[in-house]
Coordinates of N, CA and C and ligand atoms in Angstrom, one line a residue:
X1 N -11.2 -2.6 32.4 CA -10.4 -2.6 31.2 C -9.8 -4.0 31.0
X2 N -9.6 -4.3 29.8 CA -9.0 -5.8 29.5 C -7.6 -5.5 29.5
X3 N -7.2 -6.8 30.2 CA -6.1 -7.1 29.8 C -4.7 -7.3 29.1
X4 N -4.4 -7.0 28.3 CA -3.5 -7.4 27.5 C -2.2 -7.9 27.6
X5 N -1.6 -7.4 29.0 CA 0.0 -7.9 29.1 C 0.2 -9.7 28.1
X6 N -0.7 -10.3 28.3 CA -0.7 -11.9 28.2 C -0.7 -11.8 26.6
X7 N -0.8 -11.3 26.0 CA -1.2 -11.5 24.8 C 0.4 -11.6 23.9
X8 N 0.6 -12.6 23.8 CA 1.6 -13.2 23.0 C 1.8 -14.0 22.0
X9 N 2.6 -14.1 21.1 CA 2.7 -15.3 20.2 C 4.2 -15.8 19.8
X10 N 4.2 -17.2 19.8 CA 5.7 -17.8 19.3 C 5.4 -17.4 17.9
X11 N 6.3 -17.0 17.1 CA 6.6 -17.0 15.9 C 7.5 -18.0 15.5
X12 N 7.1 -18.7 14.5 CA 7.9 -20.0 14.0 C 7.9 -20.6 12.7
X13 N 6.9 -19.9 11.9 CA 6.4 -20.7 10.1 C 7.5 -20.5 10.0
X14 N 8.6 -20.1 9.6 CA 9.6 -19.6 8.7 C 11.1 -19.0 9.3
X15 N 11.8 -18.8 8.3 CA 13.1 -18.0 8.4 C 13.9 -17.0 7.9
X16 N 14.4 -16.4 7.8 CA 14.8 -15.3 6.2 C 16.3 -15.4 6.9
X17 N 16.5 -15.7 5.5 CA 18.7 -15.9 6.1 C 19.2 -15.5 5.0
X18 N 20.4 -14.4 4.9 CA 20.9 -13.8 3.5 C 21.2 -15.3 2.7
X19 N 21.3 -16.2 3.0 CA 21.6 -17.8 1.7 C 20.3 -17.8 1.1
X20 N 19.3 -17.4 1.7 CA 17.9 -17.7 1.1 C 17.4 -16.8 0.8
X21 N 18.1 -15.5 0.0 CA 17.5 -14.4 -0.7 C 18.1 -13.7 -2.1
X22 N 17.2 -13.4 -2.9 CA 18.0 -12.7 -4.1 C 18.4 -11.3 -3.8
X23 N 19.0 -11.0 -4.1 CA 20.1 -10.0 -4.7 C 19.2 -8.6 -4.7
X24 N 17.6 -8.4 -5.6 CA 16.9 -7.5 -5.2 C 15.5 -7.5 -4.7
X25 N 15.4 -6.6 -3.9 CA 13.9 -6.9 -2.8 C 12.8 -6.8 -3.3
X26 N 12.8 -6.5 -5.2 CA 11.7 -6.7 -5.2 C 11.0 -7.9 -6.1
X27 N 12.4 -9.0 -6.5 CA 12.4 -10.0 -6.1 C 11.4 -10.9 -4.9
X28 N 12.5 -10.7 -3.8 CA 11.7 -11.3 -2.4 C 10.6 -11.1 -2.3
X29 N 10.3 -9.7 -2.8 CA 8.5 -9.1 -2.3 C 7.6 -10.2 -2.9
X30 N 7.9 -10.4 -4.5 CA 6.7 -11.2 -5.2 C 7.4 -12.3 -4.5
X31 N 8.3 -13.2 -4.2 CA 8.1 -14.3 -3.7 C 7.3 -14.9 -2.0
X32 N 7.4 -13.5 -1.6 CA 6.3 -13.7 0.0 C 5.2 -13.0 -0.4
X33 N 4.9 -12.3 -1.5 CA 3.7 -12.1 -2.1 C 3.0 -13.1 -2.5
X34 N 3.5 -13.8 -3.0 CA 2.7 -15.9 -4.1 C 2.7 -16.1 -2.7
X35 N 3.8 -16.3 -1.8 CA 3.5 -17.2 -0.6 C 2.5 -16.8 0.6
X36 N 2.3 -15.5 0.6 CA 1.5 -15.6 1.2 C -0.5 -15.9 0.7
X37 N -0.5 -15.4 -0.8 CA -1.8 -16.3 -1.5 C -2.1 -17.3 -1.5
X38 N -0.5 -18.3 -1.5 CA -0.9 -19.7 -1.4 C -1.3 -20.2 0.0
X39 N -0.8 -19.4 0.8 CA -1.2 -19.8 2.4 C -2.9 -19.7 2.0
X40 N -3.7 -19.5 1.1 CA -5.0 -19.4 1.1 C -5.9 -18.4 1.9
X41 N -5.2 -17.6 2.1 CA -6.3 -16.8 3.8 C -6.7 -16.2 2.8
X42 N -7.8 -15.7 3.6 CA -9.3 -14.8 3.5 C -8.4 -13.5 3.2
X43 N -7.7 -12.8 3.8 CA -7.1 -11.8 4.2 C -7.0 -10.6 2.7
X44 N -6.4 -9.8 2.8 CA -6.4 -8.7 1.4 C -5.0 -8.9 1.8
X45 N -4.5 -10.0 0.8 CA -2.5 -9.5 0.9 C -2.1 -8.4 0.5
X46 N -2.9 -7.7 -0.5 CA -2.6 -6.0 -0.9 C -2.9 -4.8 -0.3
X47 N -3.9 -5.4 1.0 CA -4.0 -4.3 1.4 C -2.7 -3.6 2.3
X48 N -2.3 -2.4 2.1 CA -1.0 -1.7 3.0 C -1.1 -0.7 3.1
X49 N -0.2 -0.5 4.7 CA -0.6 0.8 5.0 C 0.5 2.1 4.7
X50 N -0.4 3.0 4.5 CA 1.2 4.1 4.1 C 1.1 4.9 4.7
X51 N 2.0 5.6 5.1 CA 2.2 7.0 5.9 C 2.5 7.8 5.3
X52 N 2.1 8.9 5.6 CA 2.6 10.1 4.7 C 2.6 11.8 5.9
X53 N 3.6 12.5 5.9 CA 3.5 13.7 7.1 C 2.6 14.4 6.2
X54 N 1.6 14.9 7.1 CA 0.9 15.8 6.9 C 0.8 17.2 6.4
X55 N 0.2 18.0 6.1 CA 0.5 19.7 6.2 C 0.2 20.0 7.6
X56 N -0.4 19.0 8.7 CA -0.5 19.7 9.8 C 0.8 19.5 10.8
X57 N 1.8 18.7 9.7 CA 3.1 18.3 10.9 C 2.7 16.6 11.3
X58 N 1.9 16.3 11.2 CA 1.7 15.1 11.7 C 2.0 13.9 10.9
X59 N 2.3 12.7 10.9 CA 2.4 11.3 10.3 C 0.8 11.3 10.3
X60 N 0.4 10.4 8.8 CA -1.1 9.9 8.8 C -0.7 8.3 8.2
X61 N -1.2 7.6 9.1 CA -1.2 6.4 8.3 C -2.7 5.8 7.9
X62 N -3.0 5.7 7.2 CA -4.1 4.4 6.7 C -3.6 3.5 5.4
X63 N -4.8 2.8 5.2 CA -4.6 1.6 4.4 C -5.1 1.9 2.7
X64 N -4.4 1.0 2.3 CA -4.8 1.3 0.8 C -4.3 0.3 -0.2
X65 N -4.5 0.1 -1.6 CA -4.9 -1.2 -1.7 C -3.6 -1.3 -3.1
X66 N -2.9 -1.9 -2.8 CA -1.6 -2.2 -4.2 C -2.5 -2.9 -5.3
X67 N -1.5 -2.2 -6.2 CA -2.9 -3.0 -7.3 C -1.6 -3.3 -8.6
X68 N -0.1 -2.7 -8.6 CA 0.3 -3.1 -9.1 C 2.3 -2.9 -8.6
X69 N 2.9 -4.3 -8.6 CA 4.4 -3.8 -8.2 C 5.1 -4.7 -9.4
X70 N 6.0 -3.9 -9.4 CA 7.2 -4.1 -10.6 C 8.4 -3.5 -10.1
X71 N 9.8 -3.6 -10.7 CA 11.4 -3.3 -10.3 C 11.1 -1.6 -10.4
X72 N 9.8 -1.2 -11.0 CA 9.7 0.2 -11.0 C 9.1 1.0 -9.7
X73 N 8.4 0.1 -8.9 CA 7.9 0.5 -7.8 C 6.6 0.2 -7.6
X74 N 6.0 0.6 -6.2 CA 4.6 0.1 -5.9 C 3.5 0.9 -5.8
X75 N 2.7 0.6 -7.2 CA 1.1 1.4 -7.5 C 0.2 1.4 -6.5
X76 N -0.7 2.5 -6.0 CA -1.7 2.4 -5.5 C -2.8 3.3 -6.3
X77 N -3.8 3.7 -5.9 CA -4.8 4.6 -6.5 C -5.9 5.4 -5.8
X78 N -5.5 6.5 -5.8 CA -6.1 7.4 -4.8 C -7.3 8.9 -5.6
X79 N -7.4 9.5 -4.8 CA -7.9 11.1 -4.9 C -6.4 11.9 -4.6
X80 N -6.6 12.3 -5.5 CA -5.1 13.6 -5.9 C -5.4 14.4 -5.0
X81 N -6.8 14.8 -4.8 CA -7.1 16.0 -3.5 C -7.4 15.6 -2.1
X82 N -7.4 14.3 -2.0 CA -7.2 14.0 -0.4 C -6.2 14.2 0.2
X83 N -6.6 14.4 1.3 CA -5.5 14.6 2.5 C -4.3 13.8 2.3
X84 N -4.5 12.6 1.7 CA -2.7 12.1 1.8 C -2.7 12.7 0.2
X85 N -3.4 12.8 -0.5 CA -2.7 13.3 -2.2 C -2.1 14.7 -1.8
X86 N -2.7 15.5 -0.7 CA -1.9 16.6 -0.3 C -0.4 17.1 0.5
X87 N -0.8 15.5 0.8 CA 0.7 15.6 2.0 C 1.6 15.2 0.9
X88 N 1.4 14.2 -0.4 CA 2.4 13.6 -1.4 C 3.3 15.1 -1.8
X89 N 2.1 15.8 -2.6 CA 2.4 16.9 -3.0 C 3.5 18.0 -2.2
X90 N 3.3 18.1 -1.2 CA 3.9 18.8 -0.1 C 5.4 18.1 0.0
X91 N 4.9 16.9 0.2 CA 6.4 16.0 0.7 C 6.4 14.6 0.3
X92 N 6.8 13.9 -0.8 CA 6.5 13.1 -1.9 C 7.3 11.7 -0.5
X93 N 7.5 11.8 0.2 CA 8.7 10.9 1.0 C 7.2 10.4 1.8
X94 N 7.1 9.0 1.8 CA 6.5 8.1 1.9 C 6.6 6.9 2.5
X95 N 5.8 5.9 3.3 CA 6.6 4.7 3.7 C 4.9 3.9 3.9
X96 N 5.6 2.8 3.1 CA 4.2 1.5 3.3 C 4.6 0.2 4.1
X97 N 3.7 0.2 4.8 CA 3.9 -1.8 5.3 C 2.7 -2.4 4.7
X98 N 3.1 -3.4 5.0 CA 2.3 -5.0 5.2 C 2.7 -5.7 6.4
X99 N 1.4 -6.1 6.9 CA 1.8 -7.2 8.1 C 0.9 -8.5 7.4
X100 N 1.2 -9.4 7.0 CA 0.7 -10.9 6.9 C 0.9 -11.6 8.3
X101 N 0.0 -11.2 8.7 CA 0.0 -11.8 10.0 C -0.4 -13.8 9.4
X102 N -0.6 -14.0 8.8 CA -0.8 -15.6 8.3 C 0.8 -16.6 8.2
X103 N 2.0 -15.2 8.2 CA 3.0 -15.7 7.4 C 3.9 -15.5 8.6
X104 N 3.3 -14.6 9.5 CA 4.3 -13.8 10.7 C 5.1 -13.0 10.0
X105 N 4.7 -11.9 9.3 CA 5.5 -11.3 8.1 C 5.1 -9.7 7.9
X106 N 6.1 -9.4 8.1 CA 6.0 -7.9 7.5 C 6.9 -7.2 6.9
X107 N 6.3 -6.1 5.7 CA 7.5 -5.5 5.5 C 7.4 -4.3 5.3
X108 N 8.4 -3.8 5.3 CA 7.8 -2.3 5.2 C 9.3 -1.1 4.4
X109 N 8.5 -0.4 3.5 CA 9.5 0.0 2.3 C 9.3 1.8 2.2
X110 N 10.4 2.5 2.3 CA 9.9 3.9 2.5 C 10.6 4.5 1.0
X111 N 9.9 5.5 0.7 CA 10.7 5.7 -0.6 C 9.7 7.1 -0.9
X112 N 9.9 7.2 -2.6 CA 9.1 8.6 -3.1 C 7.5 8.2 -3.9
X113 N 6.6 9.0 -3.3 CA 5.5 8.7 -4.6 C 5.3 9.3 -5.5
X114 N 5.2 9.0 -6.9 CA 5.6 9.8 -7.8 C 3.9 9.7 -8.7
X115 N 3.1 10.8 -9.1 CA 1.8 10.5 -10.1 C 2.4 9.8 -11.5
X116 N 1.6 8.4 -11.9 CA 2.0 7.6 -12.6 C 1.2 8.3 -14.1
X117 N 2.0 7.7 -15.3 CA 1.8 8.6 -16.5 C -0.2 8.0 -16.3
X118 N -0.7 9.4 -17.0 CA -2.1 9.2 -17.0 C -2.9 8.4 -18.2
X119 N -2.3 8.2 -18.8 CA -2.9 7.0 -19.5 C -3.0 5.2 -18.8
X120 N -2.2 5.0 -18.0 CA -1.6 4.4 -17.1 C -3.2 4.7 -16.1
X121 N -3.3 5.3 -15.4 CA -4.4 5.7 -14.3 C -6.1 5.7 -15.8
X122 N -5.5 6.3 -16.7 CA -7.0 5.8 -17.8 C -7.3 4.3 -17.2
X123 N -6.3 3.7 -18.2 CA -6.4 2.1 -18.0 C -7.2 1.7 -17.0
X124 N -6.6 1.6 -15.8 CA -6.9 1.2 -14.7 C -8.6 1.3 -14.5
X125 N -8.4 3.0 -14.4 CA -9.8 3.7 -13.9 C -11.0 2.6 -15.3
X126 N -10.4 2.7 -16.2 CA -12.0 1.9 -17.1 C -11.8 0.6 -16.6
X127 N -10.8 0.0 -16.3 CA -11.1 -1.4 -15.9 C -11.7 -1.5 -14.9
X128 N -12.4 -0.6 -14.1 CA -13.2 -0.7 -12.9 C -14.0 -1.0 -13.4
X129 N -15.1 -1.6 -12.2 CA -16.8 -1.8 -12.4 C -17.4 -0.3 -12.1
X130 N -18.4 0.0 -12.7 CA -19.0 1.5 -13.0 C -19.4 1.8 -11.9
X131 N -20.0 0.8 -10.5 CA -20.1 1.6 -9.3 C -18.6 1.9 -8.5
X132 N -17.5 1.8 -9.0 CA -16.7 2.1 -8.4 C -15.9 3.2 -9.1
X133 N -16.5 3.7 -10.2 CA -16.2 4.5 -10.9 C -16.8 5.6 -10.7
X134 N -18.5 5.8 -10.6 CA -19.1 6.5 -10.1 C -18.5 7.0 -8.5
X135 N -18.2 6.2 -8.0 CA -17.6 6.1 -6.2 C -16.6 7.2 -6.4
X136 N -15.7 6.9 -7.2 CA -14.4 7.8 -7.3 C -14.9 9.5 -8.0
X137 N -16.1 9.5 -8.6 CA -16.2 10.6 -9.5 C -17.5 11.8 -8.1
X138 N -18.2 10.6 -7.6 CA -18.9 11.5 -6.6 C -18.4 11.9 -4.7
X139 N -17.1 11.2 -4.7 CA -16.7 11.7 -3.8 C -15.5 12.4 -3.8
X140 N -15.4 13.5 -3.0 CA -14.7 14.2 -2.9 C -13.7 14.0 -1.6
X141 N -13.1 13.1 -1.4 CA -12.4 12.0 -0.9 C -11.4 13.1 0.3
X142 N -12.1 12.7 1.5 CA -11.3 13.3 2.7 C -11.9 15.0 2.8
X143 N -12.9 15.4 2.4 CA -13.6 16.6 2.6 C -14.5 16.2 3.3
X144 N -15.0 17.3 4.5 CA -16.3 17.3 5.3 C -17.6 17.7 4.5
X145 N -18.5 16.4 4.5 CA -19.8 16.8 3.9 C -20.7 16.6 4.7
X146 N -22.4 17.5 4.4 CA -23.1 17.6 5.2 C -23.6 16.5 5.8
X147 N -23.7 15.3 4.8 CA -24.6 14.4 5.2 C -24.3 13.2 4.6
X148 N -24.8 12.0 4.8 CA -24.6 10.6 3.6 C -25.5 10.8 2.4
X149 N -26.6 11.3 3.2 CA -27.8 11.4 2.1 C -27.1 12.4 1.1
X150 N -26.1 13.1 1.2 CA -25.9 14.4 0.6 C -24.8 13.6 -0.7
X151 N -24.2 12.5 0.1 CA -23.8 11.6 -1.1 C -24.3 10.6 -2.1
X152 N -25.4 10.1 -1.3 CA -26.3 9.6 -2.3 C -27.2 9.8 -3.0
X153 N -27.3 11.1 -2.8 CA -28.1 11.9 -3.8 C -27.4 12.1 -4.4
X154 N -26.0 12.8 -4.7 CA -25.4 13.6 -5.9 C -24.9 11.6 -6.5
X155 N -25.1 11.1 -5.8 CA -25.1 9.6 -6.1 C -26.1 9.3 -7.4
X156 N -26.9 9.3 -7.2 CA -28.5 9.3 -8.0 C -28.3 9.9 -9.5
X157 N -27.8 11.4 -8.7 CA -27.9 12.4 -10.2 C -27.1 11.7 -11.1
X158 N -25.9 11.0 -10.9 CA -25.0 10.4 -11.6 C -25.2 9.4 -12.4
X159 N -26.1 8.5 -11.6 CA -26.1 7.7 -12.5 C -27.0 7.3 -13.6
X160 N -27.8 8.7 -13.0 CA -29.0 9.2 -14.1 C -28.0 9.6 -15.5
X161 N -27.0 10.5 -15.5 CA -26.4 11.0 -16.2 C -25.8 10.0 -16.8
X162 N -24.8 9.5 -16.3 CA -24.3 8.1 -16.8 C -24.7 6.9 -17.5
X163 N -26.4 7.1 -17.4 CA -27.2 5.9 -17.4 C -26.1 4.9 -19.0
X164 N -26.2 5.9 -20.2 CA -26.0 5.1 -21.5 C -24.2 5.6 -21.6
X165 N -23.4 5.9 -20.8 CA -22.6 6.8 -21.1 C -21.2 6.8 -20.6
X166 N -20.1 6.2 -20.8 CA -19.4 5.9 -20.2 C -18.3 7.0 -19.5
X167 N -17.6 6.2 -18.5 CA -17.3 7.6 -17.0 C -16.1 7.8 -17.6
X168 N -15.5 9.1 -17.4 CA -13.9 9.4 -18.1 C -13.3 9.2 -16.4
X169 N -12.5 9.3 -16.4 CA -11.8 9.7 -15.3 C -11.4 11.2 -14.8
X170 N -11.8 10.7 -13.5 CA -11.9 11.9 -13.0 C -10.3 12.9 -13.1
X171 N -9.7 14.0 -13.3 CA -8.3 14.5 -13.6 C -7.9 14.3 -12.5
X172 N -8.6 14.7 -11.0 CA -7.7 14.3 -9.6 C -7.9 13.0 -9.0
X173 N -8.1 11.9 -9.7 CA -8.2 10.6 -9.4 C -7.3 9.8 -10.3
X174 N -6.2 9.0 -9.5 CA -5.3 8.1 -10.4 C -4.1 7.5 -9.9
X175 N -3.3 7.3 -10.0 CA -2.3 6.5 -9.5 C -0.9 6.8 -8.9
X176 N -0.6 6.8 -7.9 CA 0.6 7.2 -7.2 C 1.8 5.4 -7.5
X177 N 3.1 6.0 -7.5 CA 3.6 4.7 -7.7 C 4.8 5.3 -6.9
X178 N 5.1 4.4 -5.4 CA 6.3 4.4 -4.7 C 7.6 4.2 -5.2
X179 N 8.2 4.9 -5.3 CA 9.5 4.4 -5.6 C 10.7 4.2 -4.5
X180 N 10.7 2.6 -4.4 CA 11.6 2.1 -2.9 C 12.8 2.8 -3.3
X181 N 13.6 3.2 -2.1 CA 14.9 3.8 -1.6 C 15.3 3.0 -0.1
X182 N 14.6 2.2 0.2 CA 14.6 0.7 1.4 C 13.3 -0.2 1.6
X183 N 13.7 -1.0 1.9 CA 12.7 -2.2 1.7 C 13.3 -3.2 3.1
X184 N 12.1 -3.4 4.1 CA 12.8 -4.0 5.3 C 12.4 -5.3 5.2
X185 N 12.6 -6.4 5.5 CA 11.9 -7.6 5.3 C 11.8 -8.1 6.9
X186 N 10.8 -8.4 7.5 CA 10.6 -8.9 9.1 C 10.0 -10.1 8.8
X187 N 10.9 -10.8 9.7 CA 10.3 -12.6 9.7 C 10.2 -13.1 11.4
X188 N 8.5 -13.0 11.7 CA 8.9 -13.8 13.4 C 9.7 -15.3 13.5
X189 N 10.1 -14.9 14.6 CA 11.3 -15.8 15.1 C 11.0 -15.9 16.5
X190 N 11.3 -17.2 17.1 CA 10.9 -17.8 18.5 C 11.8 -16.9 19.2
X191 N 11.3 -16.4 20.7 CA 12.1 -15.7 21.7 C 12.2 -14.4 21.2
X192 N 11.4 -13.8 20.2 CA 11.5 -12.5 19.6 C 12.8 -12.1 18.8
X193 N 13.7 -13.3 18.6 CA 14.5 -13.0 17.8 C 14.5 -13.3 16.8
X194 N 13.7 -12.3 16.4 CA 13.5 -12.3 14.4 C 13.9 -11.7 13.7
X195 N 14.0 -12.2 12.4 CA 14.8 -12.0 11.6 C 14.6 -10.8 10.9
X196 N 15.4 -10.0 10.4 CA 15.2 -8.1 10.1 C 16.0 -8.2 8.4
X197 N 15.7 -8.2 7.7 CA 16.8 -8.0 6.3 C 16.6 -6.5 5.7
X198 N 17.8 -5.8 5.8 CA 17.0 -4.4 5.0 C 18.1 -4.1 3.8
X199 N 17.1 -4.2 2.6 CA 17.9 -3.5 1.5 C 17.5 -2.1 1.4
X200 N 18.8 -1.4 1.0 CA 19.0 0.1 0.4 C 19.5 0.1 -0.3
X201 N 18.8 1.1 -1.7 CA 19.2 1.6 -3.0 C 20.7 2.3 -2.6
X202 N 21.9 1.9 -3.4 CA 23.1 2.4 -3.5 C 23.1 3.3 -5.0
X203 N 22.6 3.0 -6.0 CA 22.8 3.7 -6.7 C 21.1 3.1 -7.9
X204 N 21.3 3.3 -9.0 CA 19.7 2.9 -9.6 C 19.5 1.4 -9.8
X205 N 20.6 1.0 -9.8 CA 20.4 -0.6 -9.7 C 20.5 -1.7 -8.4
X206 N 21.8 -1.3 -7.4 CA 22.2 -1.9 -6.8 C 22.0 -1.7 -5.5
X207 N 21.6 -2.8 -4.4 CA 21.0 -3.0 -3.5 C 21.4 -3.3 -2.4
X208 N 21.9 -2.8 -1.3 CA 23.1 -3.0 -0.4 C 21.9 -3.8 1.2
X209 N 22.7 -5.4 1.5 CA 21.6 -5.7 2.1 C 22.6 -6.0 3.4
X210 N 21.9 -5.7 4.6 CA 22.2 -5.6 5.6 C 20.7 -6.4 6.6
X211 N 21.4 -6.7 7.6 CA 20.7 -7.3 8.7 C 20.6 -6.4 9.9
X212 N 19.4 -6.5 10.4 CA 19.1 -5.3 11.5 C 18.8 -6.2 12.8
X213 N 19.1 -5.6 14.1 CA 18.6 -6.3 15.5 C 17.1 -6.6 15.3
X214 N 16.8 -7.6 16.2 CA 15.0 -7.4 16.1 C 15.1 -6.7 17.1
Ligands
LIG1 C1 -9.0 -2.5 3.1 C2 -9.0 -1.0 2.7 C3 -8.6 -0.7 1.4 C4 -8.6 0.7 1.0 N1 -8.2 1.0 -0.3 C5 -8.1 2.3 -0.7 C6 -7.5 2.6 -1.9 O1 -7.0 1.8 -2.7 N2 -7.4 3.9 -2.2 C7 -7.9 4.9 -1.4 O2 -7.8 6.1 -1.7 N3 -8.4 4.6 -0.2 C8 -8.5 3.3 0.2 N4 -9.1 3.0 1.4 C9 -9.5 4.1 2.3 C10 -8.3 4.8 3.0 O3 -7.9 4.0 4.1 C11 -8.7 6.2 3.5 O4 -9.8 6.2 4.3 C12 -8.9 7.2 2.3 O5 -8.0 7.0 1.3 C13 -8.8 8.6 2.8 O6 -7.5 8.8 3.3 P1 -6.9 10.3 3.6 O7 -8.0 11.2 4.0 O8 -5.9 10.1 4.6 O9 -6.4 10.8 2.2 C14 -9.0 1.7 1.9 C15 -9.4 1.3 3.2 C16 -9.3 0.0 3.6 C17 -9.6 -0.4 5.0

């Protein structure tokens, strides 16, 4: 088995100090959002992971892709009938990170996911390219199927169907939009003492910002 105890890193790009922050976190976000684009990396800055408890009792985390944030909260776009569209439904209390590992950065915001008005999820869904449209209409996203071929066939039929004809959206495919109730900001720091900033919603505007131990 390999090793790992050795595996370490100084953290040092940066600093996060209440003199060097606005007032609300979702502020900060877009500004280590640009910063971390500009750092240039290859990486998917949007991609994040979210958790959500299950109906089996369990936490599920996987990854998924922000596609839009605003002071109203952060969009993703899923299947309504997958496994996490079912745990939303169940228990709307949710929590996403980000690690920029390019920036030494992470943050991570827990709050409610709420289905975004459907015209809203229209939009979106036609601005797709039609194989990702098809994608979202022939899979049945987190169900056990017999086979791959069993997807690329009903793959086929579709776009036979499709051929001249443009794709509606699917009714269980569309947009969840987080609504932060905390937002933690993590900045590596040499000797592991890094820097922790956490805002929490005090009321619908106001943002109570505290510093946490690393
Ligand atoms: C980089 C990346 C981006 C992804 N983006 C999405 C996405 O935006 N929406 C989505 O439903 N699944 C996305 N997935 C797939 C999910 O991680 C997951 O496999 C899928 O949503 C089913 O999850 P569930 O069964 O827990 O509901 C992405 C995966 C990766 C690795």
């Amino acid at each position: 088995m390999k090793d790992l105890s050795n595996y370490r890193k100084t953290y040092e790009k940066s600093e996060l100090t209440e003199n060097n922050i606005p007032d609300c976190p979702i502020q900060l976000f877009q500004q280590w959002f640009y910063e971390i684009e500009n750092f240039g990396a290859s990486t998917e800055a949007n991609a994040m992971t979210i958790s959500t408890l299950g109906l089996d009792g369990f936490p599920k985390n996987r990854v998924v892709l922000l596609k839009k944030f605003n002071e109203e909260g952060f969009i993703f776009y899923t299947n309504y009938n997958s496994e996490k569209g079912k745990a939303i439904k169940q228990n709307p209390n949710i929590c996403a990170s980000f690690f920029w590992e390019i920036a030494e950065r992470q943050v991570i915001i827990k709050g409610k996911a709420e289905k975004i008005a459907e015209n809203l999820s229209d939009g979106y869904f036609e601005s797709r390219p039609k194989g990702s449209q098809l994608g979202a209409v022939v899979s049945p996203q987190s169900e056990v199927i017999p086979s791959k071929e069993y997807l690329l066939e009903n793959l086929k039929k579709l776009e036979k169907i499709y051929e001249n004809k443009p794709i509606e959206r699917p009714k269980n495919w569309g947009g969840f939009c987080i609504k932060p109730v905390q937002i933690e900001f993590w900045q590596g720091r040499p000797n592991r003492l890094h820097d922790r900033i956490r805002f929490t919603l005090q009321n619908d505007y106001n943002w109570k910002i505290e510093r946490l131990a690393p």
